[in-house]
PDB file of C-alpha atoms and ligand atoms in Angstrom:
ATOM      1  CA  MET S  25     -73.984 -26.375  74.098  1.00 32.00           C
ATOM      2  CA  PHE S  26     -73.327 -22.638  73.913  1.00 36.00           C
ATOM      3  CA  ASP S  27     -71.362 -21.823  70.786  1.00 43.00           C
ATOM      4  CA  LEU S  28     -70.306 -18.757  68.849  1.00 47.00           C
ATOM      5  CA  VAL S  29     -73.025 -16.740  67.182  1.00 43.00           C
ATOM      6  CA  ARG S  30     -71.981 -15.552  63.763  1.00 45.00           C
ATOM      7  CA  ASN S  31     -73.510 -13.059  61.405  1.00 38.00           C
ATOM      8  CA  GLY S  32     -74.685 -15.636  58.936  1.00 38.00           C
ATOM      9  CA  SER S  33     -71.578 -15.866  56.753  1.00 41.00           C
ATOM     10  CA  GLY S  34     -70.273 -19.026  58.382  1.00 42.00           C
ATOM     11  CA  GLY S  35     -66.759 -18.825  59.815  1.00 49.00           C
ATOM     12  CA  PRO S  36     -64.267 -21.333  61.095  1.00 53.00           C
ATOM     13  CA  ALA S  37     -65.210 -24.225  63.320  1.00 50.00           C
ATOM     14  CA  THR S  38     -64.522 -23.109  66.858  1.00 62.00           C
ATOM     15  CA  ALA S  39     -64.004 -24.772  70.209  1.00 70.00           C
ATOM     16  CA  PRO S  40     -67.141 -24.999  72.315  1.00 72.00           C
ATOM     17  CA  LEU S  41     -67.447 -22.154  74.803  1.00 76.00           C
ATOM     18  CA  ASP S  42     -68.465 -24.343  77.718  1.00 75.00           C
ATOM     19  CA  GLY S  43     -68.353 -28.004  78.554  1.00 73.00           C
ATOM     20  CA  ASP S  44     -65.019 -29.440  77.458  1.00 70.00           C
ATOM     21  CA  THR S  45     -62.402 -26.842  78.411  1.00 72.00           C
ATOM     22  CA  GLY S  46     -59.294 -28.736  77.236  1.00 83.00           C
ATOM     23  CA  TRP S  47     -56.806 -27.179  74.809  1.00 86.00           C
ATOM     24  CA  PRO S  48     -58.349 -27.922  71.401  1.00 87.00           C
ATOM     25  CA  GLY S  49     -54.915 -28.377  69.849  1.00 88.00           C
ATOM     26  CA  LEU S  50     -53.977 -27.757  66.260  1.00 96.00           C
ATOM     27  CA  ARG S  51     -53.937 -31.321  64.944  1.00 94.00           C
ATOM     28  CA  GLY S  52     -55.124 -31.540  61.357  1.00 94.00           C
ATOM     29  CA  LYS S  53     -54.876 -27.831  60.617  1.00 98.00           C
ATOM     30  CA  ARG S  54     -53.096 -26.761  57.442  1.00 98.00           C
ATOM     31  CA  VAL S  55     -50.726 -23.820  57.780  1.00 98.00           C
ATOM     32  CA  LEU S  56     -48.153 -22.064  55.585  1.00 99.00           C
ATOM     33  CA  VAL S  57     -45.279 -20.216  57.302  1.00 99.00           C
ATOM     34  CA  THR S  58     -42.819 -18.063  55.339  1.00 99.00           C
ATOM     35  CA  GLY S  59     -39.144 -17.997  56.373  1.00 98.00           C
ATOM     36  CA  GLY S  60     -39.203 -21.235  58.362  1.00 98.00           C
ATOM     37  CA  THR S  61     -35.562 -22.316  58.290  1.00 98.00           C
ATOM     38  CA  ARG S  62     -34.033 -20.067  60.958  1.00 97.00           C
ATOM     39  CA  GLY S  63     -34.805 -18.024  64.039  1.00 97.00           C
ATOM     40  CA  LEU S  64     -38.472 -17.504  64.878  1.00 98.00           C
ATOM     41  CA  GLY S  65     -39.815 -19.145  61.704  1.00 98.00           C
ATOM     42  CA  GLU S  66     -37.948 -22.363  62.463  1.00 98.00           C
ATOM     43  CA  GLN S  67     -39.416 -22.485  65.977  1.00 98.00           C
ATOM     44  CA  ILE S  68     -42.929 -21.905  64.625  1.00 98.00           C
ATOM     45  CA  VAL S  69     -42.495 -24.718  62.094  1.00 98.00           C
ATOM     46  CA  ARG S  70     -41.064 -27.091  64.721  1.00 98.00           C
ATOM     47  CA  LEU S  71     -43.881 -26.384  67.180  1.00 98.00           C
ATOM     48  CA  LEU S  72     -46.625 -26.718  64.569  1.00 98.00           C
ATOM     49  CA  CYS S  73     -45.170 -30.014  63.281  1.00 97.00           C
ATOM     50  CA  ALA S  74     -45.019 -31.324  66.862  1.00 97.00           C
ATOM     51  CA  GLU S  75     -48.697 -30.320  67.305  1.00 96.00           C
ATOM     52  CA  GLY S  76     -49.732 -32.403  64.297  1.00 96.00           C
ATOM     53  CA  VAL S  77     -50.251 -29.491  61.908  1.00 98.00           C
ATOM     54  CA  ARG S  78     -49.686 -30.022  58.178  1.00 98.00           C
ATOM     55  CA  VAL S  79     -47.044 -27.357  57.567  1.00 98.00           C
ATOM     56  CA  ALA S  80     -45.623 -25.725  54.444  1.00 98.00           C
ATOM     57  CA  THR S  81     -42.670 -23.364  54.505  1.00 98.00           C
ATOM     58  CA  CYS S  82     -40.345 -21.524  52.160  1.00 98.00           C
ATOM     59  CA  ALA S  83     -36.936 -19.838  52.257  1.00 98.00           C
ATOM     60  CA  ARG S  84     -34.315 -19.023  49.642  1.00 98.00           C
ATOM     61  CA  THR S  85     -31.798 -21.701  50.660  1.00 98.00           C
ATOM     62  CA  ALA S  86     -32.824 -25.186  49.478  1.00 98.00           C
ATOM     63  CA  ARG S  87     -30.326 -27.005  51.685  1.00 98.00           C
ATOM     64  CA  ASP S  88     -31.711 -25.421  54.849  1.00 98.00           C
ATOM     65  CA  LEU S  89     -35.204 -26.524  53.848  1.00 98.00           C
ATOM     66  CA  GLU S  90     -33.988 -30.106  53.371  1.00 97.00           C
ATOM     67  CA  THR S  91     -32.268 -30.057  56.771  1.00 97.00           C
ATOM     68  CA  LEU S  92     -35.423 -28.713  58.406  1.00 98.00           C
ATOM     69  CA  ALA S  93     -37.634 -31.374  56.792  1.00 97.00           C
ATOM     70  CA  ALA S  94     -35.260 -34.111  57.974  1.00 97.00           C
ATOM     71  CA  ALA S  95     -35.339 -32.716  61.524  1.00 96.00           C
ATOM     72  CA  THR S  96     -39.110 -32.177  61.779  1.00 95.00           C
ATOM     73  CA  SER S  97     -41.582 -34.094  59.657  1.00 90.00           C
ATOM     74  CA  PRO S  98     -41.359 -35.983  56.353  1.00 87.00           C
ATOM     75  CA  GLY S  99     -44.740 -34.363  55.608  1.00 91.00           C
ATOM     76  CA  LEU S 100     -43.281 -30.851  55.721  1.00 98.00           C
ATOM     77  CA  PHE S 101     -43.940 -29.234  52.343  1.00 98.00           C
ATOM     78  CA  THR S 102     -41.069 -26.945  51.371  1.00 98.00           C
ATOM     79  CA  ARG S 103     -40.077 -24.803  48.448  1.00 98.00           C
ATOM     80  CA  PRO S 104     -36.995 -22.681  47.852  1.00 98.00           C
ATOM     81  CA  LEU S 105     -38.174 -19.245  46.777  1.00 98.00           C
ATOM     82  CA  ASP S 106     -37.659 -15.543  47.333  1.00 98.00           C
ATOM     83  CA  VAL S 107     -40.856 -14.025  48.771  1.00 98.00           C
ATOM     84  CA  THR S 108     -40.042 -10.728  47.054  1.00 98.00           C
ATOM     85  CA  GLY S 109     -39.916 -12.300  43.580  1.00 95.00           C
ATOM     86  CA  PRO S 110     -42.951 -12.066  41.293  1.00 94.00           C
ATOM     87  CA  GLY S 111     -45.500 -14.890  41.401  1.00 96.00           C
ATOM     88  CA  ARG S 112     -43.567 -17.580  43.267  1.00 97.00           C
ATOM     89  CA  LEU S 113     -45.170 -16.950  46.652  1.00 98.00           C
ATOM     90  CA  GLU S 114     -48.694 -16.982  45.197  1.00 98.00           C
ATOM     91  CA  GLU S 115     -47.897 -20.226  43.346  1.00 98.00           C
ATOM     92  CA  PHE S 116     -46.669 -21.789  46.593  1.00 98.00           C
ATOM     93  CA  VAL S 117     -49.903 -20.857  48.396  1.00 98.00           C
ATOM     94  CA  THR S 118     -51.954 -22.534  45.641  1.00 98.00           C
ATOM     95  CA  ASP S 119     -49.741 -25.632  45.560  1.00 98.00           C
ATOM     96  CA  THR S 120     -49.850 -25.925  49.360  1.00 98.00           C
ATOM     97  CA  THR S 121     -53.643 -25.735  49.337  1.00 98.00           C
ATOM     98  CA  ASN S 122     -53.855 -28.390  46.608  1.00 98.00           C
ATOM     99  CA  ARG S 123     -51.450 -30.690  48.435  1.00 98.00           C
ATOM    100  CA  PHE S 124     -53.180 -30.336  51.830  1.00 98.00           C
ATOM    101  CA  GLY S 125     -56.727 -30.252  50.445  1.00 98.00           C
ATOM    102  CA  GLY S 126     -57.312 -26.790  51.924  1.00 98.00           C
ATOM    103  CA  LEU S 127     -55.735 -24.084  54.052  1.00 98.00           C
ATOM    104  CA  ASP S 128     -56.532 -22.949  57.616  1.00 98.00           C
ATOM    105  CA  GLY S 129     -53.839 -20.384  58.330  1.00 98.00           C
ATOM    106  CA  VAL S 130     -50.788 -18.454  57.167  1.00 99.00           C
ATOM    107  CA  VAL S 131     -47.918 -16.841  59.069  1.00 99.00           C
ATOM    108  CA  ALA S 132     -45.963 -14.017  57.416  1.00 99.00           C
ATOM    109  CA  CYS S 133     -42.687 -14.459  59.266  1.00 98.00           C
ATOM    110  CA  THR S 134     -40.018 -13.543  56.710  1.00 98.00           C
ATOM    111  CA  GLY S 135     -38.685 -10.083  57.384  1.00 98.00           C
ATOM    112  CA  GLY S 136     -35.598  -8.011  57.970  1.00 97.00           C
ATOM    113  CA  SER S 137     -33.885  -4.736  57.223  1.00 97.00           C
ATOM    114  CA  ARG S 138     -31.683  -3.554  54.358  1.00 98.00           C
ATOM    115  CA  GLY S 139     -29.330  -0.599  54.565  1.00 98.00           C
ATOM    116  CA  GLY S 140     -28.067   1.450  57.486  1.00 95.00           C
ATOM    117  CA  ALA S 141     -28.705   4.845  59.022  1.00 97.00           C
ATOM    118  CA  PHE S 142     -31.046   7.348  57.384  1.00 97.00           C
ATOM    119  CA  GLU S 143     -28.416   9.314  55.435  1.00 97.00           C
ATOM    120  CA  GLN S 144     -26.715   6.171  54.162  1.00 97.00           C
ATOM    121  CA  ALA S 145     -29.785   4.063  53.302  1.00 98.00           C
ATOM    122  CA  THR S 146     -30.624   4.193  49.600  1.00 98.00           C
ATOM    123  CA  THR S 147     -34.009   4.249  47.882  1.00 98.00           C
ATOM    124  CA  GLU S 148     -33.329   0.609  46.983  1.00 98.00           C
ATOM    125  CA  ASP S 149     -32.774  -0.227  50.672  1.00 98.00           C
ATOM    126  CA  TRP S 150     -36.155   1.317  51.524  1.00 98.00           C
ATOM    127  CA  ALA S 151     -37.869  -0.581  48.703  1.00 98.00           C
ATOM    128  CA  ALA S 152     -36.223  -3.902  49.620  1.00 98.00           C
ATOM    129  CA  THR S 153     -37.129  -3.525  53.306  1.00 98.00           C
ATOM    130  CA  TRP S 154     -40.728  -2.716  52.372  1.00 98.00           C
ATOM    131  CA  ALA S 155     -40.875  -5.677  49.961  1.00 98.00           C
ATOM    132  CA  VAL S 156     -39.607  -8.334  52.375  1.00 98.00           C
ATOM    133  CA  ASN S 157     -41.805  -7.197  55.265  1.00 98.00           C
ATOM    134  CA  VAL S 158     -44.990  -5.433  54.131  1.00 98.00           C
ATOM    135  CA  ALA S 159     -45.466  -6.381  50.476  1.00 98.00           C
ATOM    136  CA  HIS S 160     -44.665 -10.039  51.132  1.00 98.00           C
ATOM    137  CA  ALA S 161     -47.208 -10.167  53.975  1.00 98.00           C
ATOM    138  CA  ALA S 162     -49.911  -8.449  51.897  1.00 98.00           C
ATOM    139  CA  ARG S 163     -49.293 -10.727  48.913  1.00 98.00           C
ATOM    140  CA  LEU S 164     -49.341 -13.820  51.129  1.00 98.00           C
ATOM    141  CA  VAL S 165     -52.708 -12.872  52.630  1.00 98.00           C
ATOM    142  CA  ARG S 166     -54.200 -11.912  49.270  1.00 98.00           C
ATOM    143  CA  ALA S 167     -53.194 -15.283  47.795  1.00 98.00           C
ATOM    144  CA  ALA S 168     -54.512 -17.142  50.857  1.00 98.00           C
ATOM    145  CA  VAL S 169     -57.894 -15.399  51.228  1.00 98.00           C
ATOM    146  CA  PRO S 170     -59.879 -17.431  48.641  1.00 98.00           C
ATOM    147  CA  HIS S 171     -58.615 -20.677  50.204  1.00 98.00           C
ATOM    148  CA  LEU S 172     -59.277 -19.567  53.796  1.00 98.00           C
ATOM    149  CA  ARG S 173     -62.741 -18.424  52.759  1.00 98.00           C
ATOM    150  CA  ALA S 174     -63.360 -21.817  51.114  1.00 97.00           C
ATOM    151  CA  ALA S 175     -62.368 -23.483  54.409  1.00 97.00           C
ATOM    152  CA  GLY S 176     -65.013 -21.411  56.219  1.00 96.00           C
ATOM    153  CA  GLY S 177     -62.474 -18.984  57.679  1.00 97.00           C
ATOM    154  CA  GLY S 178     -58.980 -19.092  59.128  1.00 98.00           C
ATOM    155  CA  SER S 179     -56.226 -17.330  61.005  1.00 98.00           C
ATOM    156  CA  VAL S 180     -53.512 -15.009  59.685  1.00 98.00           C
ATOM    157  CA  VAL S 181     -50.518 -13.984  61.794  1.00 99.00           C
ATOM    158  CA  VAL S 182     -48.170 -11.200  60.671  1.00 99.00           C
ATOM    159  CA  ILE S 183     -44.812 -11.051  62.463  1.00 98.00           C
ATOM    160  CA  SER S 184     -43.953  -7.420  63.155  1.00 98.00           C
ATOM    161  CA  SER S 185     -41.492  -6.195  65.815  1.00 98.00           C
ATOM    162  CA  ILE S 186     -41.178  -3.961  68.845  1.00 95.00           C
ATOM    163  CA  SER S 187     -39.530  -1.627  66.304  1.00 95.00           C
ATOM    164  CA  GLY S 188     -42.958  -1.330  64.697  1.00 96.00           C
ATOM    165  CA  TRP S 189     -44.624   0.343  67.664  1.00 92.00           C
ATOM    166  CA  LYS S 190     -41.754   2.181  69.373  1.00 88.00           C
ATOM    167  CA  PRO S 191     -39.959   4.264  66.743  1.00 87.00           C
ATOM    168  CA  GLY S 192     -36.222   3.754  66.362  1.00 89.00           C
ATOM    169  CA  PRO S 193     -33.538   3.452  63.706  1.00 95.00           C
ATOM    170  CA  PRO S 194     -33.138   2.179  61.099  1.00 97.00           C
ATOM    171  CA  ALA S 195     -36.194   4.113  59.943  1.00 98.00           C
ATOM    172  CA  GLN S 196     -36.877   1.899  56.915  1.00 98.00           C
ATOM    173  CA  TYR S 197     -37.307  -1.123  59.237  1.00 98.00           C
ATOM    174  CA  SER S 198     -39.354   0.745  61.842  1.00 98.00           C
ATOM    175  CA  VAL S 199     -41.686   2.137  59.172  1.00 98.00           C
ATOM    176  CA  ALA S 200     -42.151  -1.267  57.508  1.00 98.00           C
ATOM    177  CA  LYS S 201     -42.813  -3.028  60.806  1.00 98.00           C
ATOM    178  CA  SER S 202     -45.373  -0.415  61.888  1.00 98.00           C
ATOM    179  CA  ALA S 203     -47.079  -0.780  58.492  1.00 98.00           C
ATOM    180  CA  GLN S 204     -47.429  -4.514  59.188  1.00 98.00           C
ATOM    181  CA  ILE S 205     -49.337  -3.742  62.398  1.00 98.00           C
ATOM    182  CA  GLN S 206     -51.702  -1.451  60.474  1.00 98.00           C
ATOM    183  CA  LEU S 207     -52.020  -4.055  57.733  1.00 98.00           C
ATOM    184  CA  ALA S 208     -53.161  -6.717  60.198  1.00 98.00           C
ATOM    185  CA  ALA S 209     -55.701  -4.449  61.902  1.00 98.00           C
ATOM    186  CA  SER S 210     -57.047  -3.154  58.609  1.00 98.00           C
ATOM    187  CA  LEU S 211     -57.405  -6.625  57.062  1.00 98.00           C
ATOM    188  CA  ALA S 212     -59.055  -7.919  60.243  1.00 98.00           C
ATOM    189  CA  ARG S 213     -61.939  -5.526  59.619  1.00 98.00           C
ATOM    190  CA  GLU S 214     -62.120  -6.236  55.900  1.00 98.00           C
ATOM    191  CA  LEU S 215     -61.918 -10.036  56.143  1.00 98.00           C
ATOM    192  CA  GLY S 216     -63.822 -10.492  59.405  1.00 98.00           C
ATOM    193  CA  PRO S 217     -67.146 -11.164  57.651  1.00 97.00           C
ATOM    194  CA  ASP S 218     -65.529 -14.211  56.019  1.00 97.00           C
ATOM    195  CA  GLY S 219     -64.477 -15.619  59.406  1.00 98.00           C
ATOM    196  CA  ILE S 220     -60.832 -14.757  58.710  1.00 98.00           C
ATOM    197  CA  ARG S 221     -58.954 -13.422  61.745  1.00 98.00           C
ATOM    198  CA  VAL S 222     -55.807 -11.328  61.262  1.00 98.00           C
ATOM    199  CA  ASN S 223     -53.387 -10.437  64.061  1.00 98.00           C
ATOM    200  CA  ALA S 224     -49.891  -8.993  64.411  1.00 98.00           C
ATOM    201  CA  VAL S 225     -47.273 -10.330  66.817  1.00 98.00           C
ATOM    202  CA  SER S 226     -44.315  -8.183  67.825  1.00 98.00           C
ATOM    203  CA  PRO S 227     -41.333 -10.043  69.263  1.00 98.00           C
ATOM    204  CA  GLY S 228     -38.878  -8.213  71.447  1.00 96.00           C
ATOM    205  CA  SER S 229     -35.110  -8.666  70.977  1.00 94.00           C
ATOM    206  CA  MET S 230     -35.013 -12.447  70.642  1.00 95.00           C
ATOM    207  CA  LEU S 231     -32.174 -14.557  71.966  1.00 91.00           C
ATOM    208  CA  ILE S 232     -31.361 -16.685  68.927  1.00 92.00           C
ATOM    209  CA  PRO S 233     -28.224 -18.888  68.949  1.00 91.00           C
ATOM    210  CA  GLY S 234     -25.430 -17.228  66.954  1.00 92.00           C
ATOM    211  CA  ARG S 235     -27.340 -13.993  66.401  1.00 91.00           C
ATOM    212  CA  ARG S 236     -26.792 -10.457  67.723  1.00 90.00           C
ATOM    213  CA  TRP S 237     -27.920 -10.762  71.368  1.00 92.00           C
ATOM    214  CA  ASP S 238     -26.509 -14.257  71.828  1.00 93.00           C
ATOM    215  CA  ARG S 239     -23.123 -13.116  70.471  1.00 95.00           C
ATOM    216  CA  MET S 240     -23.174 -10.068  72.723  1.00 95.00           C
ATOM    217  CA  ARG S 241     -24.034 -12.262  75.727  1.00 94.00           C
ATOM    218  CA  ARG S 242     -21.002 -14.490  75.056  1.00 94.00           C
ATOM    219  CA  GLU S 243     -18.494 -11.955  73.747  1.00 95.00           C
ATOM    220  CA  GLU S 244     -19.370  -8.816  75.733  1.00 95.00           C
ATOM    221  CA  PRO S 245     -21.022 -10.017  78.953  1.00 94.00           C
ATOM    222  CA  GLU S 246     -20.750  -6.619  80.689  1.00 96.00           C
ATOM    223  CA  ALA S 247     -22.390  -4.748  77.802  1.00 95.00           C
ATOM    224  CA  PHE S 248     -25.063  -7.468  77.663  1.00 95.00           C
ATOM    225  CA  ALA S 249     -25.728  -7.070  81.401  1.00 95.00           C
ATOM    226  CA  ARG S 250     -26.113  -3.300  80.909  1.00 95.00           C
ATOM    227  CA  PHE S 251     -28.532  -3.887  78.023  1.00 93.00           C
ATOM    228  CA  VAL S 252     -30.623  -6.271  80.115  1.00 94.00           C
ATOM    229  CA  ALA S 253     -30.682  -3.896  83.092  1.00 93.00           C
ATOM    230  CA  ALA S 254     -31.683  -0.906  80.963  1.00 90.00           C
ATOM    231  CA  GLU S 255     -34.090  -2.511  78.496  1.00 90.00           C
ATOM    232  CA  LEU S 256     -35.461  -5.764  79.862  1.00 92.00           C
ATOM    233  CA  PRO S 257     -37.604  -5.533  82.990  1.00 90.00           C
ATOM    234  CA  GLY S 258     -38.134  -9.309  82.742  1.00 90.00           C
ATOM    235  CA  GLY S 259     -34.381  -9.870  83.192  1.00 93.00           C
ATOM    236  CA  ALA S 260     -33.790 -11.716  79.906  1.00 93.00           C
ATOM    237  CA  PRO S 261     -34.515 -11.423  76.187  1.00 94.00           C
ATOM    238  CA  VAL S 262     -37.487 -13.390  74.969  1.00 96.00           C
ATOM    239  CA  ALA S 263     -36.781 -16.764  73.320  1.00 96.00           C
ATOM    240  CA  PRO S 264     -38.147 -17.497  69.830  1.00 97.00           C
ATOM    241  CA  GLN S 265     -39.875 -20.559  71.288  1.00 98.00           C
ATOM    242  CA  GLU S 266     -41.911 -18.259  73.534  1.00 97.00           C
ATOM    243  CA  VAL S 267     -43.003 -16.200  70.548  1.00 98.00           C
ATOM    244  CA  ALA S 268     -43.816 -19.375  68.575  1.00 98.00           C
ATOM    245  CA  ARG S 269     -46.242 -20.470  71.322  1.00 98.00           C
ATOM    246  CA  VAL S 270     -48.168 -17.205  70.989  1.00 98.00           C
ATOM    247  CA  VAL S 271     -48.350 -17.709  67.223  1.00 98.00           C
ATOM    248  CA  ALA S 272     -49.650 -21.262  67.776  1.00 98.00           C
ATOM    249  CA  PHE S 273     -52.313 -19.894  70.142  1.00 98.00           C
ATOM    250  CA  LEU S 274     -53.398 -17.355  67.509  1.00 98.00           C
ATOM    251  CA  LEU S 275     -53.703 -20.165  64.949  1.00 98.00           C
ATOM    252  CA  SER S 276     -55.820 -22.202  67.351  1.00 97.00           C
ATOM    253  CA  ASP S 277     -59.557 -22.086  67.988  1.00 94.00           C
ATOM    254  CA  TRP S 278     -58.882 -20.894  71.526  1.00 94.00           C
ATOM    255  CA  SER S 279     -58.074 -17.451  70.121  1.00 96.00           C
ATOM    256  CA  SER S 280     -61.390 -17.236  68.232  1.00 95.00           C
ATOM    257  CA  GLY S 281     -62.185 -13.937  69.974  1.00 96.00           C
ATOM    258  CA  ILE S 282     -58.960 -12.223  68.901  1.00 98.00           C
ATOM    259  CA  SER S 283     -58.721 -10.378  65.592  1.00 98.00           C
ATOM    260  CA  GLY S 284     -57.182  -7.046  64.636  1.00 98.00           C
ATOM    261  CA  ALA S 285     -54.944  -7.258  67.686  1.00 98.00           C
ATOM    262  CA  HIS S 286     -51.301  -6.416  68.083  1.00 98.00           C
ATOM    263  CA  LEU S 287     -49.597  -8.692  70.601  1.00 98.00           C
ATOM    264  CA  PRO S 288     -46.125  -7.734  71.817  1.00 97.00           C
ATOM    265  CA  VAL S 289     -44.141 -10.714  73.106  1.00 97.00           C
ATOM    266  CA  ASP S 290     -41.260  -8.797  74.659  1.00 96.00           C
ATOM    267  CA  ARG S 291     -41.348  -9.338  78.426  1.00 94.00           C
ATOM    268  CA  ALA S 292     -42.203  -5.625  78.822  1.00 93.00           C
ATOM    269  CA  GLN S 293     -39.131  -4.480  76.856  1.00 93.00           C
ATOM    270  CA  ASN S 294     -41.236  -1.774  75.211  1.00 89.00           C
ATOM    271  CA  ALA S 295     -43.548  -0.958  78.099  1.00 87.00           C
ATOM    272  CA  PRO S 296     -43.596   2.728  79.052  1.00 81.00           C
ATOM    273  CA  SER S 297     -41.637   3.480  82.236  1.00 78.00           C
ATOM    274  CA  PRO S 298     -41.479   6.430  84.665  1.00 76.00           C
ATOM    275  CA  ASP S 299     -38.402   7.564  82.706  1.00 74.00           C
ATOM    276  CA  GLY S 300     -40.373   7.849  79.493  1.00 70.00           C
ATOM    277  CA  TYR S 301     -41.854   5.909  76.662  1.00 68.00           C
TER     278      TYR S 301
HETATM  279  N1  NAP P 557     -34.442 -11.416  65.491  1.00 55.90           N
HETATM  280  C1  NAP P 557     -35.086 -10.603  66.306  1.00 55.90           C
HETATM  281  O1  NAP P 557     -34.624 -10.288  67.415  1.00 55.90           O
HETATM  282  C2  NAP P 557     -36.422 -10.022  65.882  1.00 55.90           C
HETATM  283  C3  NAP P 557     -37.064  -9.130  66.743  1.00 55.90           C
HETATM  284  C4  NAP P 557     -38.313  -8.634  66.381  1.00 55.90           C
HETATM  285  C5  NAP P 557     -38.908  -9.025  65.198  1.00 55.90           C
HETATM  286  N2  NAP P 557     -38.262  -9.881  64.369  1.00 55.90           N
HETATM  287  C6  NAP P 557     -38.964 -10.291  63.141  1.00 55.90           C
HETATM  288  O2  NAP P 557     -39.203 -11.688  63.245  1.00 55.90           O
HETATM  289  C7  NAP P 557     -39.163 -12.284  61.941  1.00 55.90           C
HETATM  290  C8  NAP P 557     -38.145 -13.412  61.934  1.00 55.90           C
HETATM  291  O3  NAP P 557     -36.888 -12.858  62.262  1.00 55.90           O
HETATM  292  P1  NAP P 557     -35.628 -13.800  62.595  1.00 55.90           P
HETATM  293  O4  NAP P 557     -34.550 -12.880  63.080  1.00 55.90           O
HETATM  294  O5  NAP P 557     -36.057 -14.941  63.422  1.00 55.90           O
HETATM  295  O6  NAP P 557     -35.314 -14.308  61.111  1.00 55.90           O
HETATM  296  P2  NAP P 557     -33.952 -14.808  60.436  1.00 55.90           P
HETATM  297  O7  NAP P 557     -33.167 -15.591  61.435  1.00 55.90           O
HETATM  298  O8  NAP P 557     -33.319 -13.649  59.762  1.00 55.90           O
HETATM  299  O9  NAP P 557     -34.539 -15.836  59.377  1.00 55.90           O
HETATM  300  C9  NAP P 557     -35.250 -15.358  58.294  1.00 55.90           C
HETATM  301  C10 NAP P 557     -35.931 -16.541  57.590  1.00 55.90           C
HETATM  302  O10 NAP P 557     -36.569 -16.019  56.437  1.00 55.90           O
HETATM  303  C11 NAP P 557     -35.921 -16.529  55.263  1.00 55.90           C
HETATM  304  N3  NAP P 557     -35.844 -15.425  54.319  1.00 55.90           N
HETATM  305  C12 NAP P 557     -35.179 -14.247  54.456  1.00 55.90           C
HETATM  306  N4  NAP P 557     -35.365 -13.479  53.363  1.00 55.90           N
HETATM  307  C13 NAP P 557     -36.170 -14.181  52.519  1.00 55.90           C
HETATM  308  C14 NAP P 557     -36.720 -13.936  51.235  1.00 55.90           C
HETATM  309  N5  NAP P 557     -36.474 -12.797  50.575  1.00 55.90           N
HETATM  310  N6  NAP P 557     -37.499 -14.885  50.678  1.00 55.90           N
HETATM  311  C15 NAP P 557     -37.761 -16.053  51.319  1.00 55.90           C
HETATM  312  N7  NAP P 557     -37.265 -16.338  52.546  1.00 55.90           N
HETATM  313  C16 NAP P 557     -36.479 -15.409  53.123  1.00 55.90           C
HETATM  314  C17 NAP P 557     -34.566 -17.048  55.737  1.00 55.90           C
HETATM  315  O11 NAP P 557     -34.028 -18.072  54.907  1.00 55.90           O
HETATM  316  P3  NAP P 557     -33.101 -17.711  53.621  1.00 55.90           P
HETATM  317  O12 NAP P 557     -32.070 -16.734  54.071  1.00 55.90           O
HETATM  318  O13 NAP P 557     -32.542 -19.031  53.191  1.00 55.90           O
HETATM  319  O14 NAP P 557     -34.023 -17.131  52.602  1.00 55.90           O
HETATM  320  C18 NAP P 557     -34.962 -17.582  57.102  1.00 55.90           C
HETATM  321  O15 NAP P 557     -35.640 -18.810  56.984  1.00 55.90           O
HETATM  322  C19 NAP P 557     -38.853 -11.155  60.969  1.00 55.90           C
HETATM  323  O16 NAP P 557     -40.057 -10.660  60.431  1.00 55.90           O
HETATM  324  C20 NAP P 557     -38.190 -10.099  61.849  1.00 55.90           C
HETATM  325  O17 NAP P 557     -38.347  -8.801  61.325  1.00 55.90           O
HETATM  326  C21 NAP P 557     -37.036 -10.389  64.678  1.00 55.90           C
END
């Protein structure tokens, strides 16, 4: 059986490279996802639970976590916490590892933007946007590294955005999302010797029920059609479920050759065109 050759420091168990070519699945893996109660995070949690993963997730609203656990798996480990608060996130990583008997992956999904246009956004808006995107992701990985290393390696996925690789307002969000892409690539090099893979995923404008693009589609169909024609060569915004599948792939052994990558999942929304980048 031909298998991966490593540089002597071990690394995660991987799917064989020939012979059985079936999807290795994710059953039995242990994964922590931040921000799992809505939007993309919810779809990641739902997919991982359905795949037999032992999943932990956090958000600030306790009731949403209870609703999610009732709708997915009684084994879902949840904790209400603010990822920008001191210590709580690190504590949750340790408690998750203790509960599951180890850790195989983490997904930094919580994110967002505070404040408006450049001249209106305050220093606090910049700091809050940095904290919920970049600092939270860095702290999550730092807390997870000893546990991933103890498991022989693992997979880290940082959720960035198309705003992170094609500049656009609000600047505080664009800057934070591009920093997440650099963070993933930089950590991939630093943690690679421990068998820890780190990748960034950049969703395009996702069609999430009740959110911006879904509301526009229902309330302003002509404006939505113009947006799709101008921005979406694929003819439709990407669904969070589609992004969740890419995250699941990156957590799986089938992606063992991918680390330090930045994967847009945007149906070519950000692809350069003859009219410009
Ligand atoms: N929506 C898009 O079109 C889009 C496009 C590209 C990239 N993204 C990125 O994709 C990720 C998910 O976005 P989304 O729009 O799907 O998310 P969302 O609907 O805004 O949900 C955010 C999740 O994170 C939790 N959360 C927010 N702030 C938190 C905090 N300080 N501490 C702990 N939990 C917190 C929320 O629950 P609570 O409110 O209860 O805390 C919720 O579970 C983000 O990183 C975002 O930047 C989104």
